[in-house]
N, CA, C and O atoms as a MOPAC input file, in Angstrom:
PM7 MOZYME 1SCF
protein

 N      0.77600 1    -1.20300 1    -0.36500 1
 C      0.36500 1     0.23400 1    -0.25000 1
 C      0.78700 1     1.20300 1     0.06300 1
 O      0.50100 1     2.36300 1    -0.23600 1
 N      1.80500 1     0.59800 1     0.95800 1
 C      3.15700 1     2.52400 1     0.75000 1
 C      3.39100 1     2.14600 1    -0.38400 1
 O      3.33000 1     3.19600 1    -1.02400 1
 N      3.67500 1     1.16100 1    -1.24700 1
 C      4.75700 1     1.59900 1    -2.50800 1
 C      3.65200 1     1.65500 1    -3.32900 1
 O      4.19500 1     0.78300 1    -4.00700 1
 N      2.53000 1     1.86800 1    -3.96100 1
 C      1.07800 1     2.72900 1    -4.63500 1
 C      1.18000 1     4.02400 1    -4.41600 1
 O      1.19500 1     4.76300 1    -5.40100 1
 N      1.28200 1     4.65000 1    -2.94800 1
 C      0.98700 1     5.80400 1    -2.15300 1
 C      2.17900 1     6.43700 1    -2.86300 1
 O      1.84400 1     7.30700 1    -3.66800 1
 N      3.09600 1     6.28000 1    -2.79200 1
 C      4.36700 1     6.19600 1    -3.29100 1
 C      4.63400 1     6.91000 1    -4.66900 1
 O      5.17600 1     8.01600 1    -4.66400 1
 N      4.35500 1     6.45000 1    -5.56200 1
 C      3.90600 1     6.58900 1    -6.89100 1
 C      2.78900 1     7.66100 1    -6.91100 1
 O      2.65200 1     8.84600 1    -7.21400 1
 N      2.36200 1     7.05500 1    -6.62700 1
 C      0.88400 1     8.47900 1    -6.76100 1
 C      1.58200 1     9.50300 1    -6.44700 1
 O      1.20400 1    10.56300 1    -6.94500 1
 N      2.17200 1     9.52100 1    -6.01000 1
 C      2.85700 1    10.99200 1    -4.90300 1
 C      3.65100 1    11.63100 1    -6.10100 1
 O      3.61000 1    12.81200 1    -6.44700 1
 N      4.41500 1    10.56600 1    -6.68800 1
 C      5.72500 1    10.50100 1    -7.31400 1
 C      4.85700 1    11.07500 1    -9.38100 1
 O      5.59400 1    11.64000 1   -10.19000 1
 N      3.54200 1    10.78900 1    -9.69600 1
 C      2.92400 1    10.64800 1   -10.93600 1
 C      2.26400 1    11.70200 1   -10.62900 1
 O      2.05500 1    12.44600 1   -11.58700 1
 N      1.72600 1    12.14400 1    -9.31100 1
 C      1.64900 1    14.11100 1    -9.55600 1
 C      2.11600 1    14.84300 1    -9.27900 1
 O      1.56700 1    15.92800 1    -9.09100 1
 N      3.85700 1    14.55400 1    -9.04100 1
 C      4.82700 1    15.70600 1    -8.57100 1
 C      5.15900 1    15.67400 1   -10.39800 1
 O      5.34200 1    16.77600 1   -10.91500 1
 N      5.22100 1    14.48600 1   -11.26300 1
 C      5.84000 1    14.77600 1   -12.38400 1
 C      4.19100 1    15.62600 1   -13.42900 1
 O      4.58800 1    16.16900 1   -14.45900 1
 N      3.10000 1    15.70100 1   -13.28700 1
 C      1.44500 1    15.97000 1   -13.12400 1
 C      2.33100 1    17.26200 1   -13.88700 1
 O      2.66000 1    17.55400 1   -15.03700 1
 N      2.56500 1    18.06800 1   -11.95000 1
 C      2.22300 1    19.17800 1   -11.96100 1
 C      3.60600 1    19.52000 1   -12.65300 1
 O      3.55400 1    20.60700 1   -13.22700 1
 N      5.03000 1    18.77400 1   -12.76600 1
 C      5.68100 1    20.08600 1   -13.48800 1
 C      5.01100 1    19.71900 1   -15.30800 1
 O      4.96500 1    20.80200 1   -15.89200 1
 N      4.66100 1    18.87200 1   -15.99000 1
 C      4.17600 1    19.18700 1   -17.34500 1
 C      3.04800 1    20.29900 1   -17.27100 1
 O      2.97400 1    21.23900 1   -18.06200 1
 N      2.18700 1    20.07000 1   -16.22300 1
 C      0.58400 1    21.44200 1   -16.65300 1
 C      2.01900 1    22.89400 1   -16.52800 1
 O      1.83200 1    23.42700 1   -17.62200 1
 N      3.35600 1    23.81800 1   -15.77500 1
 C      3.80200 1    24.25800 1   -15.54000 1
 C      4.27100 1    24.70800 1   -17.13800 1
 O      4.08600 1    25.66200 1   -17.89200 1
 N      4.86900 1    23.62900 1   -17.15100 1
 C      5.49300 1    23.59900 1   -18.27400 1
 C      4.28600 1    23.76600 1   -19.97700 1
 O      4.68100 1    23.98300 1   -21.12200 1
 N      3.24200 1    23.62000 1   -19.63500 1
 C      2.46100 1    24.10700 1   -20.94400 1
 C      1.80600 1    25.61300 1   -20.31800 1
 O      1.14200 1    26.47500 1   -20.89500 1
 N      2.16100 1    25.55100 1   -19.28200 1
 C      1.88800 1    27.34800 1   -19.60900 1
 C      2.65700 1    28.33800 1   -19.85800 1
 O      2.26600 1    29.50300 1   -19.78000 1
 N      4.40100 1    27.83900 1   -20.34200 1
 C      4.99700 1    28.82800 1   -21.47500 1
 C      4.56700 1    28.93000 1   -22.41900 1
 O      4.58600 1    30.02500 1   -22.98100 1
 N      3.97800 1    27.79500 1   -23.01200 1
 C      3.49500 1    28.26500 1   -24.23700 1
 C      3.64200 1    29.77900 1   -25.00700 1
 O      3.35900 1    30.83300 1   -24.43900 1
 N      4.01400 1    29.71000 1   -26.05700 1
 C      4.00700 1    30.67700 1   -26.91100 1
 C      2.97700 1    30.62200 1   -27.88000 1
 O      2.97800 1    29.75700 1   -28.75600 1
 N      1.53400 1    32.04200 1   -27.71900 1
 C      1.18400 1    32.30600 1   -28.92600 1
 C      1.45100 1    33.20400 1   -30.01700 1
 O      2.38700 1    33.99100 1   -30.15600 1
 N      0.24900 1    32.89800 1   -30.94100 1
 C      1.31600 1    33.99300 1   -32.18000 1
 C      0.30600 1    35.39700 1   -31.81100 1
 O     -0.85600 1    35.39700 1   -31.40500 1
 N      1.18800 1    36.53600 1   -32.10500 1
 C      0.85700 1    37.90300 1   -31.76200 1
 C     -0.03300 1    38.50000 1   -32.94200 1
 O      0.00100 1    37.93200 1   -34.03400 1
 N     -0.79900 1    39.58500 1   -32.76200 1
 C     -1.37400 1    39.83200 1   -33.72100 1
 C     -0.73600 1    41.01100 1   -34.17000 1
 O     -1.03800 1    41.74600 1   -35.11000 1
 N      0.39800 1    41.09500 1   -33.17500 1
 C      0.92200 1    42.40600 1   -34.16700 1
 C      1.98000 1    42.09800 1   -34.30800 1
 O      2.58500 1    41.19700 1   -33.72600 1
 N      2.46100 1    43.03700 1   -35.36200 1
 C      4.21400 1    43.68100 1   -35.75500 1
 C      4.11600 1    41.96800 1   -36.44000 1
 O      4.93900 1    41.19700 1   -35.94800 1
 N      3.36900 1    41.50100 1   -37.29100 1
 C      3.77000 1    40.06900 1   -37.86400 1
 C      4.63400 1    39.23100 1   -37.22600 1
 O      5.76500 1    38.92200 1   -37.60000 1
 N      3.76400 1    38.69700 1   -35.75300 1
 C      4.18700 1    37.71200 1   -35.12900 1
 C      5.49100 1    38.34300 1   -34.79300 1
 O      5.95400 1    37.50500 1   -34.01900 1
 N      6.45800 1    39.37900 1   -34.89400 1
 C      7.59300 1    39.58100 1   -34.70400 1
 C      7.61200 1    40.03200 1   -33.16400 1
 O      7.35700 1    41.11800 1   -32.64400 1
 N      8.31700 1    37.83400 1   -32.20300 1
 C      7.92900 1    38.88700 1   -30.34900 1
 C      9.67200 1    39.76400 1   -30.10800 1
 O      9.96000 1    40.42300 1   -29.11000 1
 N     10.28000 1    39.60400 1   -30.89300 1
 C     11.66100 1    40.16100 1   -30.78900 1
 C     10.60500 1    42.43300 1   -30.51200 1
 O     10.13500 1    43.07900 1   -29.57600 1
 N     10.79400 1    42.60600 1   -31.85900 1
 C      9.56600 1    44.01300 1   -32.37100 1
 C      8.64800 1    43.93300 1   -32.04500 1
 O      7.89800 1    44.56000 1   -32.79300 1
 N      7.95800 1    43.30200 1   -30.96600 1
 C      6.83300 1    43.50400 1   -30.16300 1
 C      7.34100 1    43.92300 1   -28.91300 1
 O      7.09700 1    45.00600 1   -28.38300 1
 N      8.13500 1    42.92400 1   -28.41400 1
 C      8.85900 1    43.84400 1   -27.07100 1
 C      9.09400 1    44.83900 1   -26.73300 1
 O      8.94000 1    45.46000 1   -25.68100 1
 N      9.68300 1    45.12400 1   -28.09900 1
 C     10.69700 1    46.16400 1   -27.52800 1
 C     10.09900 1    47.96300 1   -28.19700 1
 O     10.34800 1    49.07400 1   -27.72700 1
 N      9.37800 1    47.62500 1   -29.26100 1
 C      8.62800 1    48.34300 1   -29.51700 1
 C      7.66300 1    48.64900 1   -29.59800 1
 O      7.28000 1    49.71800 1   -30.07400 1
 N      6.81700 1    47.53000 1   -29.01800 1
 C      5.55500 1    47.56700 1   -28.83400 1
 C      4.83100 1    47.96000 1   -30.31400 1
 O      5.51100 1    47.83500 1   -31.33200 1
 N      3.61700 1    48.37400 1   -30.39300 1
 C      2.83600 1    48.57300 1   -31.96600 1
 C      3.54700 1    49.35000 1   -32.19800 1
 O      4.23400 1    50.18500 1   -31.61000 1
 N      3.21000 1    48.80300 1   -33.79400 1
 C      3.47900 1    49.43700 1   -35.23600 1
 C      2.99100 1    51.47200 1   -34.46600 1
 O      1.84200 1    51.70300 1   -34.09100 1
 N      4.09400 1    52.56700 1   -34.41200 1
 C      3.06800 1    53.93300 1   -34.15900 1
 C      2.92900 1    55.11900 1   -36.22400 1
 O      2.78200 1    56.27300 1   -36.62700 1
 N      3.08800 1    53.92800 1   -36.67600 1
 C      1.89600 1    54.24800 1   -37.87200 1
 C      1.19200 1    53.69900 1   -38.27700 1
 O      0.94300 1    53.79200 1   -39.47900 1
 N      0.31100 1    52.57700 1   -37.18700 1
 C     -1.21500 1    51.53200 1   -37.01000 1
 C     -1.90200 1    52.13800 1   -35.85500 1
 O     -3.10900 1    51.99300 1   -35.66200 1
 N     -0.93200 1    52.98400 1   -34.90500 1
 C     -1.62400 1    53.59900 1   -33.70200 1
 C     -0.30100 1    54.32100 1   -33.27100 1
 O      0.55900 1    53.87300 1   -32.51300 1
 N     -0.32000 1    55.76500 1   -34.03400 1
 C      0.48100 1    57.14200 1   -33.88100 1
 C      0.59900 1    57.44300 1   -31.97900 1
 O      1.57000 1    58.00900 1   -31.47700 1
 N     -0.77900 1    56.84700 1   -31.04800 1
 C     -1.07600 1    57.49400 1   -29.87200 1
 C     -1.47100 1    55.96800 1   -29.21200 1
 O     -2.60100 1    55.57100 1   -28.92900 1
 N     -0.01400 1    55.14900 1   -29.03900 1
 C     -1.03800 1    54.17600 1   -27.86500 1
 C     -0.58600 1    54.53300 1   -26.56600 1
 O      0.14000 1    55.52100 1   -26.44700 1
 N     -1.07300 1    53.55100 1   -25.12700 1
 C     -1.66600 1    53.70700 1   -24.41800 1
 C     -0.65500 1    53.22200 1   -23.53600 1
 O     -0.80800 1    53.52000 1   -22.35100 1
 N      0.69000 1    52.30700 1   -23.95100 1
 C      1.56900 1    52.40800 1   -23.15900 1
 C      2.22300 1    51.84200 1   -23.83000 1
 O      1.75300 1    51.26600 1   -24.81100 1
 N      3.72500 1    51.80700 1   -23.48800 1
 C      4.83800 1    51.40900 1   -24.77800 1
 C      5.61700 1    50.34800 1   -23.53400 1
 O      5.49000 1    50.53400 1   -22.32300 1
 N      6.33300 1    49.35700 1   -24.09000 1
 C      7.17900 1    48.92200 1   -23.38000 1
 C      8.73900 1    49.84800 1   -23.15500 1
 O      9.30300 1    50.65800 1   -23.89100 1
 N      9.12700 1    49.24200 1   -21.66500 1
 C     10.56600 1    49.30200 1   -20.92400 1
 C     11.54400 1    48.59500 1   -20.98300 1
 O     11.40100 1    47.37300 1   -20.98500 1
 N     12.70800 1    49.13800 1   -21.04400 1
 C     14.06600 1    48.24200 1   -21.29700 1
 C     13.16500 1    47.76000 1   -18.76600 1
 O     12.57600 1    48.19800 1   -17.77700 1
 N     14.07900 1    46.28600 1   -19.60200 1
 C     14.44000 1    45.17100 1   -20.02600 1
 C     13.77900 1    44.42700 1   -21.14700 1
 O     14.19200 1    43.62900 1   -21.98800 1
 N     12.95900 1    44.80200 1   -20.95600 1
 C     11.74100 1    44.04300 1   -22.18100 1
 C     11.37000 1    42.90400 1   -22.23400 1
 O     11.40700 1    42.04900 1   -23.11900 1
 N     10.69700 1    42.94800 1   -20.38900 1
 C     10.55300 1    41.19000 1   -20.46600 1
 C      8.99400 1    41.40700 1   -19.84800 1
 O      8.40000 1    40.44800 1   -19.35500 1
 N      8.47500 1    42.54900 1   -19.90800 1
 C      7.22500 1    42.70900 1   -19.42300 1
 C      7.16300 1    43.74300 1   -17.98500 1
 O      6.48800 1    43.66700 1   -16.95800 1
 N      8.33800 1    44.85000 1   -18.51700 1
 C      8.16800 1    46.38300 1   -18.08500 1
 C      7.51200 1    46.73500 1   -18.84400 1
 O      7.22500 1    46.05400 1   -19.82900 1
 N      6.87500 1    48.42300 1   -18.53300 1
 C      6.17000 1    48.57000 1   -19.49200 1
 C      5.67600 1    50.61100 1   -18.82100 1
 O      5.69000 1    50.91600 1   -17.62900 1
 N      5.37400 1    51.44900 1   -19.78300 1
 C      4.76300 1    52.73200 1   -19.17700 1
 C      3.61400 1    53.49900 1   -19.99300 1
 O      3.56200 1    53.82200 1   -21.18000 1
 N      2.67300 1    53.68300 1   -18.89000 1
 C      1.24700 1    53.93000 1   -19.22800 1
 C      1.59100 1    55.30700 1   -19.91400 1
 O      2.55800 1    56.03800 1   -19.70100 1
 N      0.69200 1    55.44200 1   -20.66800 1
 C      0.98100 1    56.96200 1   -21.60900 1
 C      0.53600 1    57.88700 1   -20.55600 1
 O      0.37400 1    57.46200 1   -19.41200 1
 N      0.28300 1    59.37100 1   -20.91600 1
 C      0.56700 1    60.46600 1   -19.99800 1
 C     -1.01100 1    61.21300 1   -20.16700 1
 O     -1.72900 1    61.78200 1   -19.34500 1
 N     -1.21000 1    60.85100 1   -21.97300 1
 C     -2.43300 1    61.16900 1   -22.43600 1
 C     -3.53700 1    60.24900 1   -22.81000 1
 O     -4.13900 1    60.15600 1   -23.88000 1
 N     -3.69100 1    59.50100 1   -21.55500 1
 C     -4.26500 1    58.16400 1   -21.85400 1
 C     -4.70700 1    58.32500 1   -20.61300 1
 O     -4.47100 1    59.22000 1   -19.80200 1
 N     -5.68000 1    56.93000 1   -20.50500 1
 C     -6.57900 1    57.27700 1   -18.86500 1
 C     -6.56200 1    55.81900 1   -18.12100 1
 O     -6.71500 1    54.68300 1   -18.57000 1
 N     -6.39600 1    56.14900 1   -17.23400 1
 C     -5.67900 1    56.03500 1   -16.31400 1
 C     -4.22100 1    56.15800 1   -17.48600 1
 O     -4.00900 1    55.85200 1   -18.66000 1
 N     -3.44200 1    56.79500 1   -16.34800 1
 C     -3.07300 1    58.39600 1   -15.16500 1
 C     -3.53400 1    59.30200 1   -15.63200 1
 O     -3.72700 1    60.05400 1   -14.67600 1
 N     -3.94000 1    59.88600 1   -16.70200 1
 C     -4.42800 1    61.53100 1   -16.99900 1
 C     -6.44400 1    61.12500 1   -16.37600 1
 O     -7.20300 1    60.33600 1   -16.94000 1
 N     -6.64200 1    61.64900 1   -15.60600 1
 C     -8.46300 1    61.31300 1   -15.73200 1
 C     -9.65700 1    62.05100 1   -16.24300 1
 O    -10.84100 1    62.00300 1   -15.90600 1
 N     -8.57800 1    63.23400 1   -17.78200 1
 C     -9.59500 1    63.11900 1   -18.69000 1
 C     -8.55200 1    63.05200 1   -19.94100 1
 O     -8.52400 1    64.03700 1   -20.67900 1
 N     -7.54200 1    61.75700 1   -20.27400 1
 C     -7.25400 1    61.72300 1   -20.69600 1
 C     -7.73800 1    60.69500 1   -22.36700 1
 O     -8.53300 1    61.47200 1   -22.89600 1
 N     -7.64300 1    59.63800 1   -23.16900 1
 C     -8.39700 1    59.68400 1   -23.99400 1
 C     -8.55500 1    57.63600 1   -23.10400 1
 O     -8.04100 1    56.97900 1   -22.19900 1
 N     -9.67000 1    57.49000 1   -24.25100 1
 C     -9.69200 1    56.32200 1   -23.37700 1
 C     -9.07100 1    54.95000 1   -24.34100 1
 O     -9.10900 1    55.13400 1   -25.55800 1
 N     -8.74700 1    54.17300 1   -24.06100 1
 C     -8.33900 1    53.17700 1   -24.15800 1
 C     -8.99200 1    52.31300 1   -25.53800 1
 O    -10.08900 1    51.76700 1   -25.41300 1
 N     -8.12000 1    52.22500 1   -27.05000 1
 C     -9.04600 1    51.66000 1   -27.64100 1
 C     -8.86800 1    49.89200 1   -27.97000 1
 O     -8.42100 1    49.13400 1   -27.10900 1
 N     -9.21100 1    49.51300 1   -29.07500 1
 C     -8.70800 1    47.79200 1   -28.66400 1
 C     -7.69900 1    47.37400 1   -29.01900 1
 O     -7.01700 1    46.55800 1   -28.39900 1
 N     -7.44500 1    47.86200 1   -30.06800 1
 C     -5.60400 1    47.45400 1   -30.32100 1
 C     -4.68700 1    48.10500 1   -28.52600 1
 O     -3.99400 1    47.41200 1   -27.78100 1
 N     -4.97900 1    49.27000 1   -28.39200 1
 C     -4.41200 1    49.00200 1   -26.79500 1
 C     -4.85500 1    47.32200 1   -26.38300 1
 O     -4.03700 1    46.40500 1   -26.30000 1
 N     -6.34400 1    47.19600 1   -26.15900 1
 C     -6.29500 1    47.09300 1   -24.92900 1
 C     -5.35300 1    44.68400 1   -25.50000 1
 O     -5.00700 1    43.56600 1   -25.11800 1
 N     -5.47700 1    45.30000 1   -26.19000 1
 C     -5.28000 1    43.52700 1   -27.00500 1
 C     -3.87500 1    43.32400 1   -27.23600 1
 O     -3.51100 1    42.14900 1   -27.20100 1
 N     -3.03600 1    44.16500 1   -27.45600 1
 C     -1.65100 1    44.80000 1   -27.48000 1
 C     -1.32700 1    44.24500 1   -25.92600 1
 O     -0.63600 1    43.25800 1   -25.67400 1
 N     -1.92000 1    45.02300 1   -25.04800 1
 C     -1.44600 1    44.88500 1   -23.94200 1
 C     -1.45200 1    43.80500 1   -23.23700 1
 O     -0.48200 1    43.49600 1   -22.54600 1
 N     -2.37300 1    43.19200 1   -23.29900 1
 C     -2.63700 1    41.65500 1   -22.69600 1
 C     -1.52500 1    40.98300 1   -23.77500 1
 O     -0.60400 1    40.32100 1   -23.29800 1
 N     -1.58600 1    41.09300 1   -24.67200 1
 C     -0.41200 1    39.77300 1   -24.96600 1
 C      1.12400 1    40.19900 1   -24.87200 1
 O      1.90900 1    39.25400 1   -24.95000 1
 N      1.71500 1    41.55000 1   -24.70700 1
 C      2.58100 1    41.80600 1   -24.12000 1
 C      2.91100 1    41.10900 1   -22.56800 1
 O      3.89100 1    40.50400 1   -22.13300 1
 N      1.93900 1    41.40300 1   -22.12300 1
 C      2.07200 1    40.84300 1   -20.35500 1
 C      1.55300 1    39.09400 1   -20.86500 1
 O      1.87800 1    38.30600 1   -19.97700 1
 N      1.13900 1    38.68200 1   -21.57100 1
 C      1.35700 1    37.53500 1   -21.44600 1
 C      2.56200 1    36.85900 1   -22.15300 1
 O      2.81500 1    35.74500 1   -21.69300 1
 N      3.59400 1    37.39400 1   -23.45600 1
 C      4.63000 1    36.92900 1   -23.81400 1
 C      5.96400 1    37.69500 1   -23.15600 1
 O      6.83000 1    37.19500 1   -22.44000 1
 N      5.86700 1    38.83900 1   -23.55200 1
 C      6.78200 1    39.02900 1   -22.97700 1
 C      7.64200 1    38.65200 1   -21.71600 1
 O      8.83400 1    38.36400 1   -21.61300 1
 N      6.89100 1    38.72500 1   -21.02900 1
 C      7.64700 1    38.63700 1   -20.09900 1
 C      8.22900 1    37.06500 1   -19.77400 1
 O      9.06900 1    36.96900 1   -18.88000 1
 N      7.64700 1    35.43300 1   -20.72500 1
 C      8.99100 1    35.27500 1   -20.34200 1
 C     10.34700 1    35.07300 1   -21.05600 1
 O     11.27400 1    34.58200 1   -20.41200 1
 N     10.45900 1    35.30400 1   -21.91000 1
 C     11.98700 1    36.41300 1   -22.08000 1
 C     12.63500 1    36.26800 1   -21.14100 1
 O     12.09300 1    36.86100 1   -20.20900 1
 N     13.87900 1    35.60800 1   -20.72500 1
 C     14.60800 1    34.89500 1   -20.44900 1
 C     15.59500 1    36.82500 1   -19.92200 1
 O     15.58000 1    37.41100 1   -18.83900 1
 N     16.31300 1    37.23300 1   -21.30200 1
 C     16.52300 1    38.19000 1   -20.82400 1
 C     16.09900 1    38.97600 1   -22.20600 1
 O     15.71200 1    38.26900 1   -23.13700 1
 N     16.15100 1    40.37900 1   -22.38500 1
 C     16.43700 1    41.26000 1   -23.75500 1
 C     17.69700 1    41.51700 1   -24.23400 1
 O     18.67100 1    41.64600 1   -23.49300 1
 N     17.73900 1    41.60700 1   -25.54100 1
 C     19.56500 1    41.89000 1   -26.24500 1
 C     19.01500 1    42.90900 1   -27.22500 1
 O     17.88400 1    43.14500 1   -27.65200 1
 N     20.25000 1    43.44400 1   -27.43500 1
 C     19.62700 1    44.90900 1   -28.23900 1
 C     19.67600 1    43.85200 1   -29.93600 1
 O     20.22000 1    42.74900 1   -29.89400 1
 N     18.99300 1    44.42500 1   -31.43500 1
 C     18.84100 1    43.66700 1   -32.50800 1
 C     21.17900 1    44.28900 1   -32.84800 1
 O     22.09700 1    45.05500 1   -32.55400 1
 N     20.67100 1    42.99100 1   -33.72900 1
 C     22.13200 1    42.27200 1   -33.72900 1
 C     22.10100 1    42.13500 1   -35.95300 1
 O     22.92700 1    41.97500 1   -36.85100 1
 N     20.93800 1    42.28600 1   -35.85200 1
 C     21.24400 1    42.25500 1   -38.09200 1
 C     21.16800 1    42.80300 1   -38.10700 1
 O     20.86200 1    43.63300 1   -37.25000 1
 N     21.45400 1    42.86400 1   -39.46100 1
 C     21.40000 1    44.35800 1   -40.27700 1
 C     20.25100 1    44.70300 1   -40.13200 1
 O     19.18800 1    44.14100 1   -39.87000 1
 N     20.85300 1    46.51100 1   -40.49400 1
 C     20.26200 1    47.93700 1   -40.94800 1
 C     19.21800 1    47.54800 1   -39.23100 1
 O     19.68600 1    47.02300 1   -38.22000 1
 N     17.79900 1    48.01900 1   -39.44000 1
 C     17.03600 1    47.99900 1   -38.10900 1
 C     15.95300 1    47.24900 1   -38.26700 1
 O     15.32100 1    47.20200 1   -39.32200 1
 N     15.64400 1    46.56200 1   -37.14800 1
 C     15.31600 1    45.61100 1   -36.71700 1
 C     13.40300 1    45.39700 1   -38.09800 1
 O     12.99400 1    44.54000 1   -38.88100 1
 N     12.87900 1    46.85200 1   -37.56800 1
 C     11.62000 1    46.97500 1   -37.83000 1
 C     11.58100 1    46.64300 1   -39.41300 1
 O     10.51200 1    46.35900 1   -39.95400 1
 N     12.96100 1    46.69900 1   -40.22200 1
 C     13.34800 1    46.77400 1   -41.91600 1
 C     13.59500 1    45.41400 1   -42.88500 1
 O     13.56700 1    45.24400 1   -44.10400 1
 N     13.89300 1    44.38200 1   -41.53700 1
 C     14.23100 1    42.80600 1   -41.81900 1
 C     13.40600 1    41.93100 1   -41.26200 1
 O     12.93700 1    42.13100 1   -40.14200 1
 N     13.12600 1    40.83500 1   -41.99200 1
 C     13.43500 1    41.01600 1   -43.94300 1
 C     12.28900 1    41.83100 1   -44.24900 1
 O     11.83400 1    41.30100 1   -45.26300 1
 N     11.55000 1    42.82700 1   -43.95300 1
 C     10.76000 1    43.80600 1   -44.82100 1
 C      9.98900 1    44.37600 1   -43.57200 1
 O     10.20900 1    44.13400 1   -42.38500 1
 N      9.03700 1    45.18800 1   -44.12200 1
 C      9.25600 1    46.61000 1   -43.08000 1
 C      8.16000 1    45.88100 1   -42.86700 1
 O      7.49700 1    45.38300 1   -43.77700 1
 N      7.77900 1    45.72200 1   -41.03200 1
 C      6.83700 1    45.51500 1   -40.46200 1
 C      7.13200 1    46.41300 1   -38.53800 1
 O      6.24900 1    46.34600 1   -37.68300 1

């Protein structure tokens, strides 16, 4: 009976590790053509949304800043758009999974490699 209990306990521990591993799954990004480096370092494309309500901050692993022209922190600011809300949620679920952030090492700018995005 004790052996069955120990085996069951080991199985439960292993299953809990397996469930934790599944939570780290990367989902497809709606913004920046699914480019996590660009999205986590630059946020939304300023050509699509020239006044976003949040921007990423270094070290680009979940830190962000609310923009002063939006509500909150400005009680008279503009409301968050659907893109602001959705991109913010994607940022919070994707970018904190990065172990560390780094600089762009490719040719040109990150926004133009391999195409403008």
